[in-house]
mmCIF file of C-alpha atoms and ligand atoms in Angstrom:
data_model
loop_
_atom_site.group_PDB
_atom_site.id
_atom_site.type_symbol
_atom_site.label_atom_id
_atom_site.label_comp_id
_atom_site.label_asym_id
_atom_site.label_seq_id
_atom_site.Cartn_x
_atom_site.Cartn_y
_atom_site.Cartn_z
ATOM 1 C CA MET A 5 -10.501 -11.224 13.363
ATOM 2 C CA GLU A 6 -9.461 -14.080 11.085
ATOM 3 C CA SER A 7 -6.476 -16.346 11.620
ATOM 4 C CA THR A 8 -3.398 -16.258 13.812
ATOM 5 C CA SER A 9 -1.378 -18.312 11.329
ATOM 6 C CA LYS A 10 -1.760 -16.063 8.278
ATOM 7 C CA VAL A 11 1.177 -13.888 7.280
ATOM 8 C CA ALA A 12 0.703 -10.376 5.876
ATOM 9 C CA LEU A 13 3.406 -8.201 4.284
ATOM 10 C CA ILE A 14 2.815 -4.455 4.104
ATOM 11 C CA THR A 15 5.302 -2.277 2.231
ATOM 12 C CA GLY A 16 5.881 1.160 3.747
ATOM 13 C CA GLY A 17 4.455 0.142 7.114
ATOM 14 C CA SER A 18 6.394 2.649 9.178
ATOM 15 C CA ARG A 19 4.136 5.678 8.712
ATOM 16 C CA GLY A 20 0.733 6.920 7.590
ATOM 17 C CA ILE A 21 -1.619 4.526 5.835
ATOM 18 C CA GLY A 22 0.893 1.645 5.968
ATOM 19 C CA GLU A 23 1.280 2.005 9.739
ATOM 20 C CA ALA A 24 -2.513 1.893 10.154
ATOM 21 C CA ILE A 25 -2.648 -1.262 7.996
ATOM 22 C CA VAL A 26 0.125 -2.915 10.059
ATOM 23 C CA ARG A 27 -1.748 -2.124 13.284
ATOM 24 C CA ARG A 28 -5.134 -3.229 11.914
ATOM 25 C CA LEU A 29 -3.955 -6.566 10.494
ATOM 26 C CA ALA A 30 -1.919 -7.296 13.658
ATOM 27 C CA HIS A 31 -5.081 -6.684 15.713
ATOM 28 C CA ASP A 32 -7.019 -8.918 13.306
ATOM 29 C CA GLY A 33 -4.665 -11.777 14.236
ATOM 30 C CA TYR A 34 -2.208 -11.820 11.328
ATOM 31 C CA ILE A 35 1.530 -12.303 11.753
ATOM 32 C CA VAL A 36 2.513 -8.991 10.218
ATOM 33 C CA TYR A 37 5.692 -7.996 8.417
ATOM 34 C CA GLY A 38 5.973 -4.283 7.719
ATOM 35 C CA THR A 39 8.732 -2.724 5.689
ATOM 36 C CA TYR A 40 10.493 0.592 6.171
ATOM 37 C CA ASN A 41 13.012 2.401 4.033
ATOM 38 C CA SER A 42 14.494 5.276 6.027
ATOM 39 C CA ASN A 43 12.809 5.154 9.417
ATOM 40 C CA PRO A 44 14.066 2.200 11.541
ATOM 41 C CA GLU A 45 13.307 3.887 14.897
ATOM 42 C CA LYS A 46 9.640 4.446 14.024
ATOM 43 C CA ALA A 47 9.333 0.880 12.715
ATOM 44 C CA ALA A 48 10.875 -0.548 15.919
ATOM 45 C CA ALA A 49 8.557 1.575 18.085
ATOM 46 C CA ILE A 50 5.450 0.265 16.267
ATOM 47 C CA ALA A 51 6.646 -3.354 16.558
ATOM 48 C CA ASN A 52 7.316 -2.913 20.300
ATOM 49 C CA GLU A 53 3.932 -1.299 20.957
ATOM 50 C CA LEU A 54 2.154 -4.144 19.183
ATOM 51 C CA LYS A 55 4.216 -6.716 21.098
ATOM 52 C CA VAL A 56 3.105 -5.164 24.403
ATOM 53 C CA GLU A 57 -0.490 -5.579 23.169
ATOM 54 C CA GLY A 58 0.210 -9.274 22.492
ATOM 55 C CA LYS A 59 0.260 -8.858 18.688
ATOM 56 C CA ILE A 60 2.931 -10.054 16.275
ATOM 57 C CA ALA A 61 4.613 -7.511 14.006
ATOM 58 C CA HIS A 62 8.113 -7.595 12.560
ATOM 59 C CA PHE A 63 9.795 -4.964 10.415
ATOM 60 C CA LYS A 64 12.315 -5.418 7.608
ATOM 61 C CA LYS A 65 14.277 -2.789 5.740
ATOM 62 C CA MET A 66 13.285 -2.978 2.103
ATOM 63 C CA ASP A 67 13.844 -0.426 -0.654
ATOM 64 C CA ILE A 68 11.027 -1.223 -3.039
ATOM 65 C CA SER A 69 12.740 0.582 -5.894
ATOM 66 C CA SER A 70 15.425 -2.155 -5.778
ATOM 67 C CA PHE A 71 14.795 -5.722 -6.956
ATOM 68 C CA GLU A 72 17.655 -7.117 -4.836
ATOM 69 C CA SER A 73 16.345 -5.448 -1.692
ATOM 70 C CA ILE A 74 12.809 -6.791 -2.262
ATOM 71 C CA GLN A 75 13.963 -10.319 -3.056
ATOM 72 C CA GLN A 76 16.218 -10.417 0.002
ATOM 73 C CA GLY A 77 13.431 -9.166 2.297
ATOM 74 C CA ILE A 78 10.871 -11.612 0.925
ATOM 75 C CA ASP A 79 13.307 -14.542 1.086
ATOM 76 C CA GLU A 80 13.928 -13.721 4.765
ATOM 77 C CA ILE A 81 10.198 -13.582 5.504
ATOM 78 C CA LEU A 82 9.630 -16.909 3.751
ATOM 79 C CA ALA A 83 12.540 -18.473 5.659
ATOM 80 C CA GLU A 84 11.098 -17.230 8.967
ATOM 81 C CA SER A 85 7.401 -17.826 8.417
ATOM 82 C CA GLY A 86 7.170 -20.296 5.536
ATOM 83 C CA ARG A 87 4.413 -18.396 3.747
ATOM 84 C CA ILE A 88 2.970 -15.045 2.704
ATOM 85 C CA ASP A 89 -0.829 -14.909 2.571
ATOM 86 C CA VAL A 90 -1.389 -11.200 2.036
ATOM 87 C CA LEU A 91 0.732 -8.602 0.229
ATOM 88 C CA VAL A 92 -0.234 -4.936 0.540
ATOM 89 C CA ASN A 93 1.627 -2.735 -1.954
ATOM 90 C CA ASN A 94 1.380 0.495 -0.010
ATOM 91 C CA ALA A 95 4.798 2.223 -0.117
ATOM 92 C CA GLY A 96 4.769 5.276 -2.339
ATOM 93 C CA ILE A 97 6.305 8.673 -2.906
ATOM 94 C CA THR A 98 5.420 11.937 -4.641
ATOM 95 C CA LYS A 99 7.636 14.377 -6.558
ATOM 96 C CA ASP A 100 5.047 16.890 -7.678
ATOM 97 C CA THR A 101 5.577 19.656 -10.166
ATOM 98 C CA LEU A 102 4.174 20.803 -13.501
ATOM 99 C CA LEU A 103 5.233 18.873 -16.610
ATOM 100 C CA MET A 104 7.425 21.701 -17.894
ATOM 101 C CA ARG A 105 9.461 21.605 -14.685
ATOM 102 C CA MET A 106 9.402 17.851 -14.116
ATOM 103 C CA THR A 107 12.744 16.177 -14.704
ATOM 104 C CA GLU A 108 13.319 12.705 -16.081
ATOM 105 C CA GLN A 109 14.650 11.837 -12.608
ATOM 106 C CA ASP A 110 11.359 12.977 -10.985
ATOM 107 C CA TRP A 111 9.484 10.689 -13.382
ATOM 108 C CA ASP A 112 11.820 7.696 -12.898
ATOM 109 C CA ASP A 113 11.933 7.971 -9.094
ATOM 110 C CA VAL A 114 8.146 7.996 -8.734
ATOM 111 C CA LEU A 115 7.467 5.306 -11.356
ATOM 112 C CA ASN A 116 10.269 3.065 -10.035
ATOM 113 C CA THR A 117 9.059 3.262 -6.450
ATOM 114 C CA ASN A 118 5.288 3.278 -6.866
ATOM 115 C CA LEU A 119 4.643 1.112 -9.923
ATOM 116 C CA LYS A 120 7.777 -0.929 -10.585
ATOM 117 C CA GLY A 121 8.114 -1.565 -6.834
ATOM 118 C CA ALA A 122 4.568 -2.981 -6.735
ATOM 119 C CA PHE A 123 5.284 -5.120 -9.821
ATOM 120 C CA LEU A 124 8.478 -6.508 -8.258
ATOM 121 C CA CYS A 125 6.757 -7.296 -4.958
ATOM 122 C CA CYS A 126 3.900 -9.054 -6.816
ATOM 123 C CA LYS A 127 6.460 -11.078 -8.774
ATOM 124 C CA ALA A 128 8.338 -12.071 -5.620
ATOM 125 C CA VAL A 129 5.218 -13.283 -3.737
ATOM 126 C CA ALA A 130 3.400 -14.846 -6.711
ATOM 127 C CA ARG A 131 5.400 -18.094 -6.653
ATOM 128 C CA PRO A 132 4.873 -18.896 -2.941
ATOM 129 C CA MET A 133 1.203 -17.894 -3.232
ATOM 130 C CA MET A 134 0.799 -20.130 -6.305
ATOM 131 C CA SER A 135 2.295 -23.067 -4.377
ATOM 132 C CA GLN A 136 -0.071 -22.348 -1.478
ATOM 133 C CA ARG A 137 -2.949 -22.098 -3.974
ATOM 134 C CA SER A 138 -4.179 -19.034 -2.123
ATOM 135 C CA GLY A 139 -3.248 -15.431 -1.585
ATOM 136 C CA ARG A 140 -4.409 -11.828 -1.504
ATOM 137 C CA ILE A 141 -2.663 -8.904 -3.168
ATOM 138 C CA ILE A 142 -3.968 -5.441 -2.324
ATOM 139 C CA ASN A 143 -2.594 -2.455 -4.230
ATOM 140 C CA ILE A 144 -2.857 1.066 -2.845
ATOM 141 C CA SER A 145 -3.475 3.345 -5.821
ATOM 142 C CA SER A 146 -5.091 6.798 -5.563
ATOM 143 C CA ILE A 147 -8.096 8.628 -6.958
ATOM 144 C CA VAL A 148 -5.628 10.726 -8.973
ATOM 145 C CA GLY A 149 -4.849 7.483 -10.819
ATOM 146 C CA LEU A 150 -8.512 7.424 -11.850
ATOM 147 C CA ARG A 151 -9.035 11.142 -12.504
ATOM 148 C CA GLY A 152 -5.576 12.679 -13.041
ATOM 149 C CA ASN A 153 -4.286 15.774 -11.253
ATOM 150 C CA ALA A 154 -2.393 18.809 -12.509
ATOM 151 C CA GLY A 155 1.155 18.804 -11.147
ATOM 152 C CA GLN A 156 1.236 15.027 -10.704
ATOM 153 C CA VAL A 157 1.779 13.470 -14.150
ATOM 154 C CA ASN A 158 4.397 11.108 -12.693
ATOM 155 C CA TYR A 159 2.411 10.161 -9.577
ATOM 156 C CA SER A 160 -0.977 9.845 -11.297
ATOM 157 C CA SER A 161 0.574 7.731 -14.085
ATOM 158 C CA SER A 162 2.097 5.406 -11.479
ATOM 159 C CA LYS A 163 -1.247 5.112 -9.697
ATOM 160 C CA ALA A 164 -3.211 4.554 -12.945
ATOM 161 C CA GLY A 165 -0.639 1.853 -13.729
ATOM 162 C CA MET A 166 -1.513 0.114 -10.471
ATOM 163 C CA VAL A 167 -5.112 -0.201 -11.649
ATOM 164 C CA GLY A 168 -3.937 -1.940 -14.845
ATOM 165 C CA LEU A 169 -1.547 -4.093 -12.814
ATOM 166 C CA THR A 170 -4.412 -5.111 -10.508
ATOM 167 C CA LYS A 171 -6.837 -6.070 -13.268
ATOM 168 C CA SER A 172 -4.265 -7.947 -15.372
ATOM 169 C CA LEU A 173 -2.823 -9.841 -12.416
ATOM 170 C CA ALA A 174 -6.300 -10.664 -11.104
ATOM 171 C CA GLN A 175 -6.968 -12.414 -14.419
ATOM 172 C CA GLU A 176 -3.592 -14.213 -14.439
ATOM 173 C CA LEU A 177 -3.776 -15.502 -10.864
ATOM 174 C CA ALA A 178 -7.495 -16.248 -10.401
ATOM 175 C CA SER A 179 -7.083 -19.924 -11.323
ATOM 176 C CA ARG A 180 -4.653 -20.287 -8.387
ATOM 177 C CA ASN A 181 -7.146 -18.696 -5.974
ATOM 178 C CA ILE A 182 -5.062 -15.541 -5.622
ATOM 179 C CA LEU A 183 -7.277 -12.469 -5.458
ATOM 180 C CA VAL A 184 -5.906 -9.097 -6.521
ATOM 181 C CA ASN A 185 -7.724 -5.874 -5.642
ATOM 182 C CA CYS A 186 -7.019 -2.184 -5.449
ATOM 183 C CA ILE A 187 -7.887 0.714 -3.168
ATOM 184 C CA ALA A 188 -7.934 4.282 -4.432
ATOM 185 C CA PRO A 189 -7.695 6.603 -1.418
ATOM 186 C CA GLY A 190 -8.719 10.248 -1.689
ATOM 187 C CA TYR A 191 -7.456 12.797 0.829
ATOM 188 C CA ILE A 192 -5.992 10.971 3.841
ATOM 189 C CA GLU A 193 -4.270 12.711 6.782
ATOM 190 C CA THR A 194 -0.619 11.545 6.644
ATOM 191 C CA ASP A 195 2.898 12.994 6.232
ATOM 192 C CA MET A 196 2.269 12.943 2.470
ATOM 193 C CA THR A 197 -0.631 15.414 2.763
ATOM 194 C CA ASP A 198 1.026 17.374 5.609
ATOM 195 C CA LYS A 199 2.851 19.205 2.838
ATOM 196 C CA LEU A 200 -0.427 21.002 1.948
ATOM 197 C CA ASN A 201 -1.012 24.442 3.421
ATOM 198 C CA GLU A 202 -4.183 25.451 5.288
ATOM 199 C CA ASP A 203 -5.837 26.976 2.189
ATOM 200 C CA GLN A 204 -5.148 23.845 0.100
ATOM 201 C CA ARG A 205 -6.574 21.657 2.869
ATOM 202 C CA LYS A 206 -9.739 23.737 3.058
ATOM 203 C CA ALA A 207 -10.129 23.719 -0.732
ATOM 204 C CA PHE A 208 -9.757 19.915 -0.849
ATOM 205 C CA SER A 209 -12.197 19.293 1.993
ATOM 206 C CA GLU A 210 -14.797 21.581 0.388
ATOM 207 C CA LYS A 211 -14.843 19.391 -2.741
ATOM 208 C CA ILE A 212 -15.379 16.154 -0.793
ATOM 209 C CA PRO A 213 -19.046 15.174 -0.333
ATOM 210 C CA LEU A 214 -18.253 14.032 3.258
ATOM 211 C CA LYS A 215 -16.489 17.415 3.788
ATOM 212 C CA ARG A 216 -13.456 16.022 5.565
ATOM 213 C CA ALA A 217 -10.186 14.192 5.081
ATOM 214 C CA ALA A 218 -10.009 10.536 6.120
ATOM 215 C CA LYS A 219 -7.983 8.944 8.896
ATOM 216 C CA PRO A 220 -5.488 6.261 7.725
ATOM 217 C CA GLU A 221 -7.540 3.709 9.715
ATOM 218 C CA GLU A 222 -10.435 4.247 7.275
ATOM 219 C CA VAL A 223 -8.218 2.891 4.472
ATOM 220 C CA ALA A 224 -6.904 0.077 6.689
ATOM 221 C CA SER A 225 -10.430 -1.220 7.308
ATOM 222 C CA VAL A 226 -10.984 -1.697 3.557
ATOM 223 C CA VAL A 227 -7.622 -3.511 3.331
ATOM 224 C CA ALA A 228 -8.851 -5.768 6.161
ATOM 225 C CA PHE A 229 -11.951 -6.583 4.076
ATOM 226 C CA PHE A 230 -9.901 -7.469 0.981
ATOM 227 C CA ALA A 231 -7.611 -9.669 3.123
ATOM 228 C CA HIS A 232 -10.520 -11.442 4.852
ATOM 229 C CA SER A 233 -12.443 -14.515 3.690
ATOM 230 C CA ASP A 234 -15.557 -12.273 3.541
ATOM 231 C CA SER A 235 -14.228 -11.022 0.171
ATOM 232 C CA SER A 236 -13.578 -14.510 -1.259
ATOM 233 C CA TYR A 237 -15.506 -13.800 -4.495
ATOM 234 C CA VAL A 238 -14.083 -10.326 -5.175
ATOM 235 C CA THR A 239 -11.119 -9.844 -7.511
ATOM 236 C CA GLY A 240 -9.864 -7.224 -9.972
ATOM 237 C CA GLN A 241 -11.822 -4.471 -8.236
ATOM 238 C CA VAL A 242 -10.981 -0.882 -7.353
ATOM 239 C CA ILE A 243 -12.670 0.661 -4.312
ATOM 240 C CA ALA A 244 -12.322 4.401 -3.840
ATOM 241 C CA VAL A 245 -11.959 5.391 -0.177
ATOM 242 C CA ASP A 246 -12.460 9.062 -0.787
ATOM 243 C CA GLY A 247 -15.557 10.379 0.973
ATOM 244 C CA GLY A 248 -17.368 10.354 -2.381
ATOM 245 C CA LEU A 249 -14.880 12.626 -4.197
ATOM 246 C CA ALA A 250 -14.435 10.509 -7.343
ATOM 247 C CA MET A 251 -18.154 9.756 -7.911
HETATM 248 P P1 LIG B 22 3.685 8.471 3.777
HETATM 249 O O1 LIG B 22 4.543 9.430 3.023
HETATM 250 O O2 LIG B 22 3.094 8.885 5.078
HETATM 251 O O3 LIG B 22 4.487 7.083 4.013
HETATM 252 C C1 LIG B 22 5.150 6.493 2.922
HETATM 253 C C2 LIG B 22 5.637 5.123 3.318
HETATM 254 O O4 LIG B 22 6.319 4.556 2.189
HETATM 255 C C3 LIG B 22 6.642 5.149 4.466
HETATM 256 O O5 LIG B 22 6.430 4.018 5.288
HETATM 257 C C4 LIG B 22 8.005 5.049 3.760
HETATM 258 O O6 LIG B 22 9.016 4.408 4.522
HETATM 259 C C5 LIG B 22 7.624 4.153 2.574
HETATM 260 N N1 LIG B 22 8.543 4.308 1.446
HETATM 261 C C6 LIG B 22 8.803 5.402 0.713
HETATM 262 N N2 LIG B 22 9.728 5.131 -0.238
HETATM 263 C C7 LIG B 22 10.043 3.821 -0.101
HETATM 264 C C8 LIG B 22 10.937 2.943 -0.767
HETATM 265 N N3 LIG B 22 11.714 3.326 -1.791
HETATM 266 N N4 LIG B 22 11.002 1.659 -0.332
HETATM 267 C C9 LIG B 22 10.251 1.236 0.697
HETATM 268 N N5 LIG B 22 9.383 2.016 1.377
HETATM 269 C C10 LIG B 22 9.299 3.291 0.985
HETATM 270 O O7 LIG B 22 2.564 8.022 2.740
HETATM 271 P P2 LIG B 22 1.000 7.731 2.958
HETATM 272 O O8 LIG B 22 0.794 6.880 4.127
HETATM 273 O O9 LIG B 22 0.266 9.000 2.822
HETATM 274 O O10 LIG B 22 0.697 6.908 1.618
HETATM 275 C C11 LIG B 22 0.707 5.487 1.560
HETATM 276 C C12 LIG B 22 0.240 5.070 0.178
HETATM 277 O O11 LIG B 22 -1.058 5.588 -0.055
HETATM 278 C C13 LIG B 22 1.130 5.610 -0.945
HETATM 279 O O12 LIG B 22 1.242 4.648 -1.959
HETATM 280 C C14 LIG B 22 0.348 6.813 -1.447
HETATM 281 O O13 LIG B 22 0.644 7.103 -2.780
HETATM 282 C C15 LIG B 22 -1.085 6.332 -1.252
HETATM 283 N N6 LIG B 22 -2.058 7.414 -1.154
HETATM 284 C C16 LIG B 22 -2.007 8.340 -0.138
HETATM 285 C C17 LIG B 22 -2.948 9.350 -0.077
HETATM 286 C C18 LIG B 22 -2.965 10.381 1.000
HETATM 287 O O14 LIG B 22 -3.835 11.278 0.960
HETATM 288 N N7 LIG B 22 -2.107 10.326 1.988
HETATM 289 C C19 LIG B 22 -4.013 9.457 -1.088
HETATM 290 C C20 LIG B 22 -3.961 8.439 -2.095
HETATM 291 C C21 LIG B 22 -3.027 7.456 -2.112
HETATM 292 P P3 LIG B 22 10.031 5.274 5.509
HETATM 293 O O15 LIG B 22 9.188 5.986 6.494
HETATM 294 O O16 LIG B 22 10.900 4.249 6.151
HETATM 295 O O17 LIG B 22 10.775 6.190 4.602
#
C-alpha cells in the first residue's frame, strides 16, 4: 500500500494481465484509470466491483494504435485528476504466422499497437510527469522480445522494441526523476494464451523450470514493485516474470 493520491494509468486494463494490474494498484491505494478498446461491459464490471470494495477505478475507451484517441484519453484523465504518476503500457495484440505467410498488414497492426502505442502513451504522459518532477513508466514486453520465437516476427520485434524504448527513455528522463522499467512475462494464463491447444500448453509448461504457467497477478505484483517507492533507485531494467524460462 502506498498513496491514495497517486494516479495510475494502465492500458488494456479490461482483461488478462492489465485487469490484474488495475485490481492490484487499486488495492494498493492508487486512483486507477484503466483503458479498454472493444470491451466496455467488462471494463464497467471491473470498475463497479472495485467501487463496492471501496477502491477507485475508472475506465476510458482508448485505441492505443491511434494518436488522437490516446491524447484525448490522457487529456481527460489530466483534467479529472490533475496528474499521472504511473503509466503501465500493457495493451498488446498478436497476429502470429510464419514470415512467408505474414502480410504487411499483420506487421503494421502489431507494431502500431504494441510498440508505437507504447511510444505515443510515453510521449503523452512525459510532459505532465516532467512538470511533476516524478513518474513511473512500466512497459510490458515479453520474453519473446528477448529470445525471439518462430511464428512471431512481428510480435517479438514489437516486444524487443519495448526493451530499447525502456532503456533509451530511462536515460532521457532520469534527470526529471522519472523511472522507466520493463517486465518480460513468460507464459501467463490469459485470453492471449487461451488460443493454445492442450498439447502446446503441456509443451510450454515442460520447458519452464517452475513447470507451470503464471497467473496474471504474478505479473501485477512486479508492476506494483516498479510503481512503489521501494524501487526508487531502479531504472532502465528488464525483469523476466517467466518461471525461469529465459535464464
Ligand atoms: P489479452 O489479450 O488478455 O488482453 C489484451 C488487452 O489489450 C485487452 O484489455 C484489450 O482491450 C487491450 N487492447 C488490445 N488492442 C488494443 C488497442 N488497439 N487499444 C487499446 N487496448 C487494446 O492480453 P494479455 O493480458 O495476455 O497481455 C497483456 C500484455 O502482456 C500484452 O502486451 C502482451 O503482449 C503481454 N504478454 C502476455 C503474455 C501472456 O502469456 N499472456 C506473455 C508475455 C507478454 P479490449 O478487451 O477492450 O479489447
